[in-house]
Short mmCIF file of C-alpha atoms in Angstrom, two decimals:
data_model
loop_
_atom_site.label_atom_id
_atom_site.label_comp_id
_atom_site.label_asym_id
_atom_site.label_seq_id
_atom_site.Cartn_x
_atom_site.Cartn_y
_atom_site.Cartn_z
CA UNK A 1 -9.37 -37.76 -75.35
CA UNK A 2 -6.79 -39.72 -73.75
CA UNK A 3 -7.68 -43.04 -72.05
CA UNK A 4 -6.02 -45.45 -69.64
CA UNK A 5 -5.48 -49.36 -70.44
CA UNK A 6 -4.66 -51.57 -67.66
CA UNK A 7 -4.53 -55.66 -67.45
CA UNK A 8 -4.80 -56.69 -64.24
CA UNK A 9 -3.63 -59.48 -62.07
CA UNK A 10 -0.78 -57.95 -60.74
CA UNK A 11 0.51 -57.95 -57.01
CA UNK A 12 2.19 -54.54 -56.61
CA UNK A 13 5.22 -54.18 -54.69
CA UNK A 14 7.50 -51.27 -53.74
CA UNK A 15 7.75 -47.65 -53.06
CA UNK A 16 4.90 -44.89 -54.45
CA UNK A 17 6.18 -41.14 -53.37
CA UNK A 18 2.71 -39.34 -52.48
CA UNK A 19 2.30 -36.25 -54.10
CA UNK A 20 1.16 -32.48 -52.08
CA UNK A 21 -2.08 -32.88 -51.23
CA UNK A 22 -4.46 -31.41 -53.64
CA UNK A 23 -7.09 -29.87 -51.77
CA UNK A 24 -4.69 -28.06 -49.34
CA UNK A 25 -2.57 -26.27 -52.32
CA UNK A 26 -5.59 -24.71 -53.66
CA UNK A 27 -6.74 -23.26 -50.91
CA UNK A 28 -2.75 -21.93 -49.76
CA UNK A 29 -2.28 -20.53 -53.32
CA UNK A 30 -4.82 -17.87 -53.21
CA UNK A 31 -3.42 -16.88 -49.56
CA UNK A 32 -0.78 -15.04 -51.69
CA UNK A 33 -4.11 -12.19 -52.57
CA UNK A 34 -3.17 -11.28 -48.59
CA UNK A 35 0.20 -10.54 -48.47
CA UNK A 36 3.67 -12.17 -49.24
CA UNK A 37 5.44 -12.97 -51.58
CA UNK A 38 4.79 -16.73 -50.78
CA UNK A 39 6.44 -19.84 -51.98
CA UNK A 40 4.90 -23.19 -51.67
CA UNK A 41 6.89 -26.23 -52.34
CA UNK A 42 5.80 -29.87 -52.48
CA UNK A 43 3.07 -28.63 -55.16
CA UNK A 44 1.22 -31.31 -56.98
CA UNK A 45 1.60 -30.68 -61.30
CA UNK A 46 -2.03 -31.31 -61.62
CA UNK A 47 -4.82 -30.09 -63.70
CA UNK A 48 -6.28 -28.50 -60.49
CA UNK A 49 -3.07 -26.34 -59.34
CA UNK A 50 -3.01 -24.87 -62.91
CA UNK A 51 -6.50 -23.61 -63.02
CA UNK A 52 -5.78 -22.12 -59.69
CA UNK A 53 -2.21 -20.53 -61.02
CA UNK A 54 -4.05 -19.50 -64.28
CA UNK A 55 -7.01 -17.58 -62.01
CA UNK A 56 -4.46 -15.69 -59.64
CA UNK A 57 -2.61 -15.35 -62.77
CA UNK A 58 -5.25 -13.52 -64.40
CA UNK A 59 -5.57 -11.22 -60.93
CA UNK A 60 -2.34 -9.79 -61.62
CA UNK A 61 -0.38 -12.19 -59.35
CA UNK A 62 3.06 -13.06 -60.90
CA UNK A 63 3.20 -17.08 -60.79
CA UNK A 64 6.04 -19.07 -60.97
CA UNK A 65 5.67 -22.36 -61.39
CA UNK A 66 8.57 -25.00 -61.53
CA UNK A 67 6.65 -28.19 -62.26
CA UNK A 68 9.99 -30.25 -62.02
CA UNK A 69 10.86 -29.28 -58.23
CA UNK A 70 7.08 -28.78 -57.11
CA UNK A 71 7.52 -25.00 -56.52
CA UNK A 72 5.44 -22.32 -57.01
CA UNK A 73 6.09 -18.63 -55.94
CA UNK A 74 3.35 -16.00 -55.86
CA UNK A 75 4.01 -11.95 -55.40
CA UNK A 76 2.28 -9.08 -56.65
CA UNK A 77 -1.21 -7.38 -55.66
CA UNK A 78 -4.35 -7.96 -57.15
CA UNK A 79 -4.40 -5.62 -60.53
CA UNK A 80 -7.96 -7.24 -61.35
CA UNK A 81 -10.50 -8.43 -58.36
CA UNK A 82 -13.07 -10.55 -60.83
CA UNK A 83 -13.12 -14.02 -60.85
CA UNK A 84 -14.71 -14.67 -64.44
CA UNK A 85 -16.55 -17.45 -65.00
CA UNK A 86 -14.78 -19.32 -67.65
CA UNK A 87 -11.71 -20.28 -65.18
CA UNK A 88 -14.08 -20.55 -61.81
CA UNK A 89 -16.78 -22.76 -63.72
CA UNK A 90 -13.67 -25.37 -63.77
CA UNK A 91 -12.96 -25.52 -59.97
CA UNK A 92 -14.83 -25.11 -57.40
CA UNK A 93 -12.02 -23.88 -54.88
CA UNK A 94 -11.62 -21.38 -57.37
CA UNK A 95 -13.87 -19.47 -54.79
CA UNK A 96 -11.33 -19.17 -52.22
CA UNK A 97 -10.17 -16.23 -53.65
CA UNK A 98 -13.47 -14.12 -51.98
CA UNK A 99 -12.39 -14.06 -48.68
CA UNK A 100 -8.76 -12.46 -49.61
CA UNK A 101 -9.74 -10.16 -52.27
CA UNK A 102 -12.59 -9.00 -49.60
CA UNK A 103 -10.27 -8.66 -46.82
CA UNK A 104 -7.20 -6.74 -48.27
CA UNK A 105 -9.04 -5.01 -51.70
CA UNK A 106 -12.77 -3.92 -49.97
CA UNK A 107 -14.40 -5.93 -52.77
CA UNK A 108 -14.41 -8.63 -55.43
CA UNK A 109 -16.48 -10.20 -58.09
CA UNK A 110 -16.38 -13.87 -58.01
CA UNK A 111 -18.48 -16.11 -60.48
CA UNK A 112 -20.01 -18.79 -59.03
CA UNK A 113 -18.28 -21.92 -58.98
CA UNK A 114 -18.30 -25.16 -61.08
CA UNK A 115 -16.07 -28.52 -60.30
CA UNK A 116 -17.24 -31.99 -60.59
CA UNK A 117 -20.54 -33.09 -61.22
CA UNK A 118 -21.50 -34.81 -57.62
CA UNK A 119 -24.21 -32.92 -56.52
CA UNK A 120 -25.21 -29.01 -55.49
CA UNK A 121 -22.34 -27.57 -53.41
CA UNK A 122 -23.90 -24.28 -52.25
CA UNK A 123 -21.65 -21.34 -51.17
CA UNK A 124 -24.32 -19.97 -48.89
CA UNK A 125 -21.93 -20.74 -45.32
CA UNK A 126 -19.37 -18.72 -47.06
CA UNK A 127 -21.49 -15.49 -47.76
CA UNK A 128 -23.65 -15.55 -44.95
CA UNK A 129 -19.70 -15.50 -42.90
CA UNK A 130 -18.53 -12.65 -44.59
CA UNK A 131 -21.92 -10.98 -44.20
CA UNK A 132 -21.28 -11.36 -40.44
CA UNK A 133 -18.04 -9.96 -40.87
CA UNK A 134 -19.78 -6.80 -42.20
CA UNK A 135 -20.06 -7.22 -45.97
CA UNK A 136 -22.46 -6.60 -48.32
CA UNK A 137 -23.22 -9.50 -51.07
CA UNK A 138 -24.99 -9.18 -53.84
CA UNK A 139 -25.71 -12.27 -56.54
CA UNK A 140 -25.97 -10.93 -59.99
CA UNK A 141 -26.02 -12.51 -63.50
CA UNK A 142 -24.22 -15.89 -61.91
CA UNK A 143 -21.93 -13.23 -59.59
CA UNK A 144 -20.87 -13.05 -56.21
CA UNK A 145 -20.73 -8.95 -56.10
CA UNK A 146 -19.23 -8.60 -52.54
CA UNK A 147 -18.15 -5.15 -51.05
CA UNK A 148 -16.32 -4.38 -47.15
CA UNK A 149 -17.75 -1.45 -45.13
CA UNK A 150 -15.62 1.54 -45.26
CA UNK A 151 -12.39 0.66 -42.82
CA UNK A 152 -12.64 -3.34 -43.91
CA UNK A 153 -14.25 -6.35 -42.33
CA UNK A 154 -14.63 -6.77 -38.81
CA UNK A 155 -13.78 -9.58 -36.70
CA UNK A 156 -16.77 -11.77 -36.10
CA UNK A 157 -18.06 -15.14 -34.24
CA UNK A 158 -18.92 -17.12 -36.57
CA UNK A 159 -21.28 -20.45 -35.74
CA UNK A 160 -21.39 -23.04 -38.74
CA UNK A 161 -24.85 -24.97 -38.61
CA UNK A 162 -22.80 -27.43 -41.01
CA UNK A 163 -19.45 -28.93 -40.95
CA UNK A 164 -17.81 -27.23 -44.61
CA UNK A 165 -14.22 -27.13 -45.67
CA UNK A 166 -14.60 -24.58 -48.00
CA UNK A 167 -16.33 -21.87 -45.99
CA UNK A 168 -13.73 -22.49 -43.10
CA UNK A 169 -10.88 -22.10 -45.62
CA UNK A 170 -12.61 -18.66 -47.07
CA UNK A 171 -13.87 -17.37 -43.92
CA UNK A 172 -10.33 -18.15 -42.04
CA UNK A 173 -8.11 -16.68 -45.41
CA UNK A 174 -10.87 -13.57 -44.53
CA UNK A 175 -10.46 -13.36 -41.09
CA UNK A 176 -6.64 -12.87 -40.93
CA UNK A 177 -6.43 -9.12 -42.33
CA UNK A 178 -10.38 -8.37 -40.22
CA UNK A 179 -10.04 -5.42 -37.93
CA UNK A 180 -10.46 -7.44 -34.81
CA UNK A 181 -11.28 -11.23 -33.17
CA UNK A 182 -12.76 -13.44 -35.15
CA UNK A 183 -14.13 -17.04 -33.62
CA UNK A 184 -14.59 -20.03 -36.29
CA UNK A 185 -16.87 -22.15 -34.40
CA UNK A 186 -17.91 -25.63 -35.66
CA UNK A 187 -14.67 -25.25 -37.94
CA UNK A 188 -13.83 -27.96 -40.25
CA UNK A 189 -10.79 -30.07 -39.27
CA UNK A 190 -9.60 -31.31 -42.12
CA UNK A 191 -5.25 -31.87 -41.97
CA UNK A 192 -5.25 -29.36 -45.30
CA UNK A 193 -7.03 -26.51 -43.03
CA UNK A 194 -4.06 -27.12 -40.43
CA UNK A 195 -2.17 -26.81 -43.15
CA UNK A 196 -3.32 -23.31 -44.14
CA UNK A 197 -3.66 -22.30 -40.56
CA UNK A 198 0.28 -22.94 -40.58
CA UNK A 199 0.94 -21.14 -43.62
CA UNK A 200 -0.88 -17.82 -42.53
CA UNK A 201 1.08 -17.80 -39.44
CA UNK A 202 4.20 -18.30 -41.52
CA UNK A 203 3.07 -15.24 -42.94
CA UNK A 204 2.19 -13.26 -39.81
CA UNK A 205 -1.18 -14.26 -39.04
CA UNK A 206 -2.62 -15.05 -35.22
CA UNK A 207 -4.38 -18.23 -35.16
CA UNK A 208 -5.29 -19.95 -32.00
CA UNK A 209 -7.03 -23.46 -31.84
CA UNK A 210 -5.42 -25.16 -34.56
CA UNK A 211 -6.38 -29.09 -35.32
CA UNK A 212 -9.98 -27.99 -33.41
CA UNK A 213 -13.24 -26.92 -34.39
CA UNK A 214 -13.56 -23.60 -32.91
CA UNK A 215 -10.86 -21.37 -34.43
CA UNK A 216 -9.54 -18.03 -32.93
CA UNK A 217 -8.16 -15.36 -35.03
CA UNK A 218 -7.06 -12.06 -33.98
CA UNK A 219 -6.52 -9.62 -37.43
CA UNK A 220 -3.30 -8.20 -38.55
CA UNK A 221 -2.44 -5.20 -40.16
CA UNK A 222 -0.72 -7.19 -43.32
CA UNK A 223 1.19 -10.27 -44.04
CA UNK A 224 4.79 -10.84 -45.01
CA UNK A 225 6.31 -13.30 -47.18
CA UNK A 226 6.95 -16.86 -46.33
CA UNK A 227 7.87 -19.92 -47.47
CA UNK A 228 5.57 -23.44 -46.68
CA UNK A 229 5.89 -27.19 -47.49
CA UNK A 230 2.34 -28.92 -48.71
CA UNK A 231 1.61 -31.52 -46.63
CA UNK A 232 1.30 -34.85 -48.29
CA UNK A 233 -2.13 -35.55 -49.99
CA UNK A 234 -4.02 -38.04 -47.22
CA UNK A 235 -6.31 -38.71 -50.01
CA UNK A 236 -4.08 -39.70 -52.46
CA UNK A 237 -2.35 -42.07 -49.83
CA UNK A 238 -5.55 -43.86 -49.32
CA UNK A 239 -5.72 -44.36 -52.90
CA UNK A 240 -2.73 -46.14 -52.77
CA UNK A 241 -3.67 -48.34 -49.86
CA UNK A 242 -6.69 -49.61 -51.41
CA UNK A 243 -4.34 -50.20 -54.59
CA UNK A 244 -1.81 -52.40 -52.35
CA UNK A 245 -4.89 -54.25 -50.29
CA UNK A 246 -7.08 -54.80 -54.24
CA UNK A 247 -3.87 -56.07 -55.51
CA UNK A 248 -3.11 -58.01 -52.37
CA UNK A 249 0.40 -56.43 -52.52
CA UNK A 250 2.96 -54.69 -50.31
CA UNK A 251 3.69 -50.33 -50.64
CA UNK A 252 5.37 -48.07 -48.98
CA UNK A 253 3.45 -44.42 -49.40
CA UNK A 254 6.63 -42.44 -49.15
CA UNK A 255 5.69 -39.32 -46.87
CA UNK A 256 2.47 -40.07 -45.99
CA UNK A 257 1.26 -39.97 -42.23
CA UNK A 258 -1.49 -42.05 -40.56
CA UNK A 259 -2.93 -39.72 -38.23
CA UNK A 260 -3.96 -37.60 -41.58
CA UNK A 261 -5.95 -40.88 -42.74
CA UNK A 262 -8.53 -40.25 -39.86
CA UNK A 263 -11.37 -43.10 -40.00
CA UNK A 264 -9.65 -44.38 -43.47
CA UNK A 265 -7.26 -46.06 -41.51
CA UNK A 266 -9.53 -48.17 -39.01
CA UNK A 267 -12.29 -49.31 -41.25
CA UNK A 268 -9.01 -50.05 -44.08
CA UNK A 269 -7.62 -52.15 -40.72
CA UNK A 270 -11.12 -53.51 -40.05
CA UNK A 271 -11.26 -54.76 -44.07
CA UNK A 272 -8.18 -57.02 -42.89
CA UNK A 273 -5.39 -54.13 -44.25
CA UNK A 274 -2.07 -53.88 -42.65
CA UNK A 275 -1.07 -50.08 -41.98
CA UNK A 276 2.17 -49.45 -39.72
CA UNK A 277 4.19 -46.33 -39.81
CA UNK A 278 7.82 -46.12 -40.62
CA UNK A 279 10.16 -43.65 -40.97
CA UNK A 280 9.47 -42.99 -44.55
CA UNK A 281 5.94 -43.73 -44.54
CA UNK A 282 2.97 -46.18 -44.04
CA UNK A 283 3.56 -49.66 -45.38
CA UNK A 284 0.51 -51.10 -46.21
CA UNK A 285 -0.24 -54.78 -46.63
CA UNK A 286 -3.26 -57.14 -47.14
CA UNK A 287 -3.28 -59.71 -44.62
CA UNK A 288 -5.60 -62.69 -43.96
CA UNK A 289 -8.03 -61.64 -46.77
CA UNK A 290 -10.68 -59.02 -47.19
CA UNK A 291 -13.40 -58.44 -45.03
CA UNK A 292 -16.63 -56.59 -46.02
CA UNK A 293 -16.99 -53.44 -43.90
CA UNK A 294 -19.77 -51.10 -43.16
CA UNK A 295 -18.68 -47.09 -43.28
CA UNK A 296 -20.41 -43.96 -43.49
CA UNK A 297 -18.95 -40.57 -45.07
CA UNK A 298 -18.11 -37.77 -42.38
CA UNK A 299 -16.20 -34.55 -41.97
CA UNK A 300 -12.80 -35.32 -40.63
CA UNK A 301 -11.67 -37.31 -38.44
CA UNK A 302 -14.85 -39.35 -40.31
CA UNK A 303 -14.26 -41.47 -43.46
CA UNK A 304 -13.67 -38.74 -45.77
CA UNK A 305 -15.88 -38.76 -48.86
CA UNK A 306 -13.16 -38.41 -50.94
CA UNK A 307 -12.10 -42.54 -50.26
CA UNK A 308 -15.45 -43.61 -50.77
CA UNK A 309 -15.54 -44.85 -54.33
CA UNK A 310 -11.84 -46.06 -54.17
CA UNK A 311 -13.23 -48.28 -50.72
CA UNK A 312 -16.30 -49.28 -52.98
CA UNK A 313 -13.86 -50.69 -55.72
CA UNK A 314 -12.15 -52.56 -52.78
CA UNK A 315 -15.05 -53.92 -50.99
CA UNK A 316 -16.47 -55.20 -54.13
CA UNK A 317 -14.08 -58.34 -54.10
CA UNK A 318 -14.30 -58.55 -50.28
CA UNK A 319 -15.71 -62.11 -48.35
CA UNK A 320 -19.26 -60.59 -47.79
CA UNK A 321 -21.43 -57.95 -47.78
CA UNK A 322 -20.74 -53.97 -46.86
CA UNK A 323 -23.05 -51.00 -46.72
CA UNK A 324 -21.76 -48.01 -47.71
CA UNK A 325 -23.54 -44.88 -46.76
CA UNK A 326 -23.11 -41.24 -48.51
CA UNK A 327 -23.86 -38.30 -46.37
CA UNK A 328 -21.56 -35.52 -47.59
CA UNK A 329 -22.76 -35.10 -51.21
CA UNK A 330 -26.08 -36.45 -53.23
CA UNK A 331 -25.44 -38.11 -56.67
CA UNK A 332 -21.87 -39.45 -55.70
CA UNK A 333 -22.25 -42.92 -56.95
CA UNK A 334 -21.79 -42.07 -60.03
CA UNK A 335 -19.27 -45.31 -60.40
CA UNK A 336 -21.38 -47.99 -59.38
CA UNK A 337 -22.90 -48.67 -63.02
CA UNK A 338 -18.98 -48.72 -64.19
CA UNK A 339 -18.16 -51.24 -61.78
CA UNK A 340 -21.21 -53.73 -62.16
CA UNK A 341 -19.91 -53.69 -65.82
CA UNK A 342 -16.72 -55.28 -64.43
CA UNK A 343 -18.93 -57.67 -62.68
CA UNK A 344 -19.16 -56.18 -59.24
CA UNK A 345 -22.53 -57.42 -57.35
CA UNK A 346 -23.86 -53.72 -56.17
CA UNK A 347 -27.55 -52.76 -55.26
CA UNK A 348 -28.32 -49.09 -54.40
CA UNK A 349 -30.75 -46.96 -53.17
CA UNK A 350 -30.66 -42.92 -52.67
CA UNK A 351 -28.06 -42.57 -50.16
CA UNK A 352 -26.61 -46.11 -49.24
CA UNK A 353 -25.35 -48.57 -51.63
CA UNK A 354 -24.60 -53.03 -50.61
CA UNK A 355 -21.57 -54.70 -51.82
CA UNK A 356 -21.50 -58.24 -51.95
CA UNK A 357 -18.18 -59.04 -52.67
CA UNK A 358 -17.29 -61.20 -55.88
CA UNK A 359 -14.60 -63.78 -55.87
CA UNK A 360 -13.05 -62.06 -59.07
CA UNK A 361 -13.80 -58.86 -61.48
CA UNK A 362 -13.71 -59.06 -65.19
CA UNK A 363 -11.65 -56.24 -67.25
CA UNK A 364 -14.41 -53.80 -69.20
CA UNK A 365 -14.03 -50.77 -71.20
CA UNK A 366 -15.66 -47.90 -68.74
CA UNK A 367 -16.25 -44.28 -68.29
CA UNK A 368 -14.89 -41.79 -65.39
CA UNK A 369 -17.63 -39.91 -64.47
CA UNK A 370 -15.81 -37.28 -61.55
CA UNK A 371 -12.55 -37.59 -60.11
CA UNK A 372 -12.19 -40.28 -57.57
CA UNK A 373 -14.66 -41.91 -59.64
CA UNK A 374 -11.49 -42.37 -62.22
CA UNK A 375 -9.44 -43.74 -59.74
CA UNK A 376 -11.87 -46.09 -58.15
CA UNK A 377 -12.07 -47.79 -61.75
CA UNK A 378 -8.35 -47.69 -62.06
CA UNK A 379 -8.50 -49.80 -58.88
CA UNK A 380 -10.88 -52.31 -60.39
CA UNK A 381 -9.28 -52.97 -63.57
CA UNK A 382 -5.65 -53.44 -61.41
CA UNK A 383 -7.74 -56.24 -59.48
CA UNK A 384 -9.67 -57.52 -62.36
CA UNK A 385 -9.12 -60.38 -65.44
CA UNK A 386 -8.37 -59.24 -68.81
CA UNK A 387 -7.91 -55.93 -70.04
CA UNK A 388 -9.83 -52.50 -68.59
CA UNK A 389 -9.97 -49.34 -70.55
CA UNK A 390 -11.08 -46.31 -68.52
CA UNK A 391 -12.18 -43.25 -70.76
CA UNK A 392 -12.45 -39.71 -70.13
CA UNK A 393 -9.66 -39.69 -67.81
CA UNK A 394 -9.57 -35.62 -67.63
CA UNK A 395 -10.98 -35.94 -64.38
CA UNK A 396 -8.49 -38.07 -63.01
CA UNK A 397 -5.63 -35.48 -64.03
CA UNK A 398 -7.45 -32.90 -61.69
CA UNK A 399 -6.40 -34.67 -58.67
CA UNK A 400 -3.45 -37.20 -59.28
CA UNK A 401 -0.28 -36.65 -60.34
CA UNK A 402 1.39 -39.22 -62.83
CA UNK A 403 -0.88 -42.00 -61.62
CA UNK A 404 -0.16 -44.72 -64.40
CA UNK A 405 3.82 -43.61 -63.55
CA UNK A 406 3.94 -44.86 -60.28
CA UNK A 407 1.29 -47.72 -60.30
CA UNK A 408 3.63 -49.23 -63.41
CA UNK A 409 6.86 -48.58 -61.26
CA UNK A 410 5.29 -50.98 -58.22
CA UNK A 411 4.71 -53.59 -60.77
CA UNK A 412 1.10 -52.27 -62.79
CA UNK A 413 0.49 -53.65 -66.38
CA UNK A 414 -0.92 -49.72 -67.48
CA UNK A 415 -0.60 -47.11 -69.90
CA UNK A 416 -2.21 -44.37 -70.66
CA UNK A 417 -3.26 -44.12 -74.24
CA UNK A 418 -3.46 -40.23 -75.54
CA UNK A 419 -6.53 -39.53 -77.44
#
């Protein structure tokens, strides 16, 4: 099992190109199920994106991937509409492929999902959507056994009690092809559902109330082919922020936009980080210091739960104290043991963990427990004395592309040792 090395100390400095973002190519790729052919370019070669190539794969869509140019093309119909469990039980957007096989085959069979261990993810906004839409769900033997009415789904309004990504994605990829108007309201607003939004319309699809929560979609007959760029990942951008402000360096995130950052970008301005937009990019800086910062996760435009282990790594050698408050998922501080073996001063309780920044962190051998876990420990060792070994680094391939690459071509002492 491959593991990263990394001696710390360094200031980085220069350019770091950010990949497509992750979670808006897995939720495009299975849009090919409605129509096309589509090509996506600006595709991320991760761990993630071949999972999601291998399960559409595996439907009978003909996937062609050229990892060197980030493109992928997708054509064909559906030959197969299960899902099986051994490739869904690896991703948990593996279940965006429901709401297309539902809307354009009449019915699918869809195990349900796995991903990283952070806590119970339910599907339930997803099916109880399509069952408004006039579909019958069944769960069977770890199944989703979904079926249309005769004629297809109908266009629905659809209220979300909760804020979910997912079940906006599915519900939206559903609602495209569903005889009628569908309403999406309480909609997640994440950039990557923008994103999709975008790339259905490419495609032929009517979408009103884009970048909103309350989504209008009136259904289409079919969907033609089309060609879409992946928006740069906002996730992986704040990654490298907290790497430049940690470091107490200068970087240029080639491509990536602040208004995707959301809340990431104030509290990382409140923490005493520089942000300003160029042409290129953001350049980000640390200024006078770092400041210890209270946040809580939200939905978008909220501090996205995604940065919250990477901004735990960073407060952790901050001048004071921060509270940091989950509300998205239970059991995501996974980390905070790994850190406090690098000497990080962290106390927490259920929800909420307090950092009490340290004046320096100490290089450890550690263990990735999830995926921004990995990174958040990759942070700490770039920050900390000595040497830092971070094992099981799987989960870090699901969601970064060549990470050790560019943090060594901005000036990183790392490697990545294969196991």
């Amino acid at each position: 099992m491959d593991r990263i090395r990394i001696r710390g100390g360094r200031r980085l400095s220069g350019s770091v190109p950010i990949s497509g973002a992750k979670n808006a190519v897995l939720a495009l790729m299975p849009a090919a199920l409605l129509g096309g052919p589509l090509t996506l370019t600006n595709v991320p070669d991760l761990a993630d994106t071949a999972t999601m190539a291998a399960l559409l794969a595996q439907h009978g869509v003909v996937v062609d991937r050229d990892r060197t140019a980030g493109r992928v093309s997708l054509s064909g119909a559906a030959a197969s509409l299960e899902a099986p469990y051994d490739i869904v039980r690896k991703m948990r957007a593996s279940v965006l492929v429901l709401g297309p096989l539902l809307a354009r085959y009449g019915q699918a069979r869809v195990s349900l999902p796995g991903g990283c261990a952070i806590g119970t993810r339910p599907v339930d906004l997803h099916l109880k959507g399509l069952e408004a839409m006039g579909a019958t769900i069944d769960l069977e033997g770890g199944y989703i056994e979904a079926r249309a009415p005769a004629g297809g789904l109908r266009g629905a309004r659809i209220l979300f009690p909760s804020v979910s990504v997912g079940a906006t994605e599915n519900l939206l990829l559903a609602a495209v092809l569903a005889r009628g108007e569908s309403e999406l309201v309480n909609a997640a607003r994440e950039p990557e559902i923008e994103d999709l939004a975008l790339c259905l319309m490419r495609m032929g699809a009517r979408i009103e109330g884009i970048g909103t929560g309350r989504l209008h979609v009136q259904g289409v007959d079919s969907l033609a082919a089309a060609t879409h760029r992946v928006l740069a990942d906002r996730i992986e951008a704040g990654t490298y922020a907290c790497a430049a402000a940690i470091t107490g360096g200068e970087l240029l995130l080639e491509g990536a936009r602040l208004e995707h950052l959301g809340a990431v970008a104030r509290v990382l301005r409140e923490a005493g980080v520089g942000l300003a937009e160029e042409h290129k990019g953001l350049r980000v800086t640390r200024l006078n210091g770092l400041h210890g910062v209270d946040v809580q996760t939200e939905t978008f435009p909220g501090f996205a739960t995604d940065m919250q282990a990477q901004f735990m790594a960073l407060m952790s050698i901050a001048d004071g104290a921060s509270m940091i408050t989950e509300t998205i998922f239970e059991n995501r501080f996974m980390h905070v043991p790994e850190l406090m073996r690098m000497g990080a001063r962290i106390n927490y309780h259920g929800a909420s963990a307090i950092v009490r920044g340290v004046p320096k962190l100490s290089g450890a051998p550690v263990m990735a427990t999830d995926l921004r876990a990995s990174v958040s420990l990759i942070l700490a060792g770039l920050a900390a004395e000595g040497e830092t070994i971070v094992n099981r680094v799987y989960h870090l391939d699901r969601g970064y592309e060549r990470v050790e690459a560019k943090l060594a071509a901005v000036g990183a002492d790392i490697e990545r040792i294969p196991g």
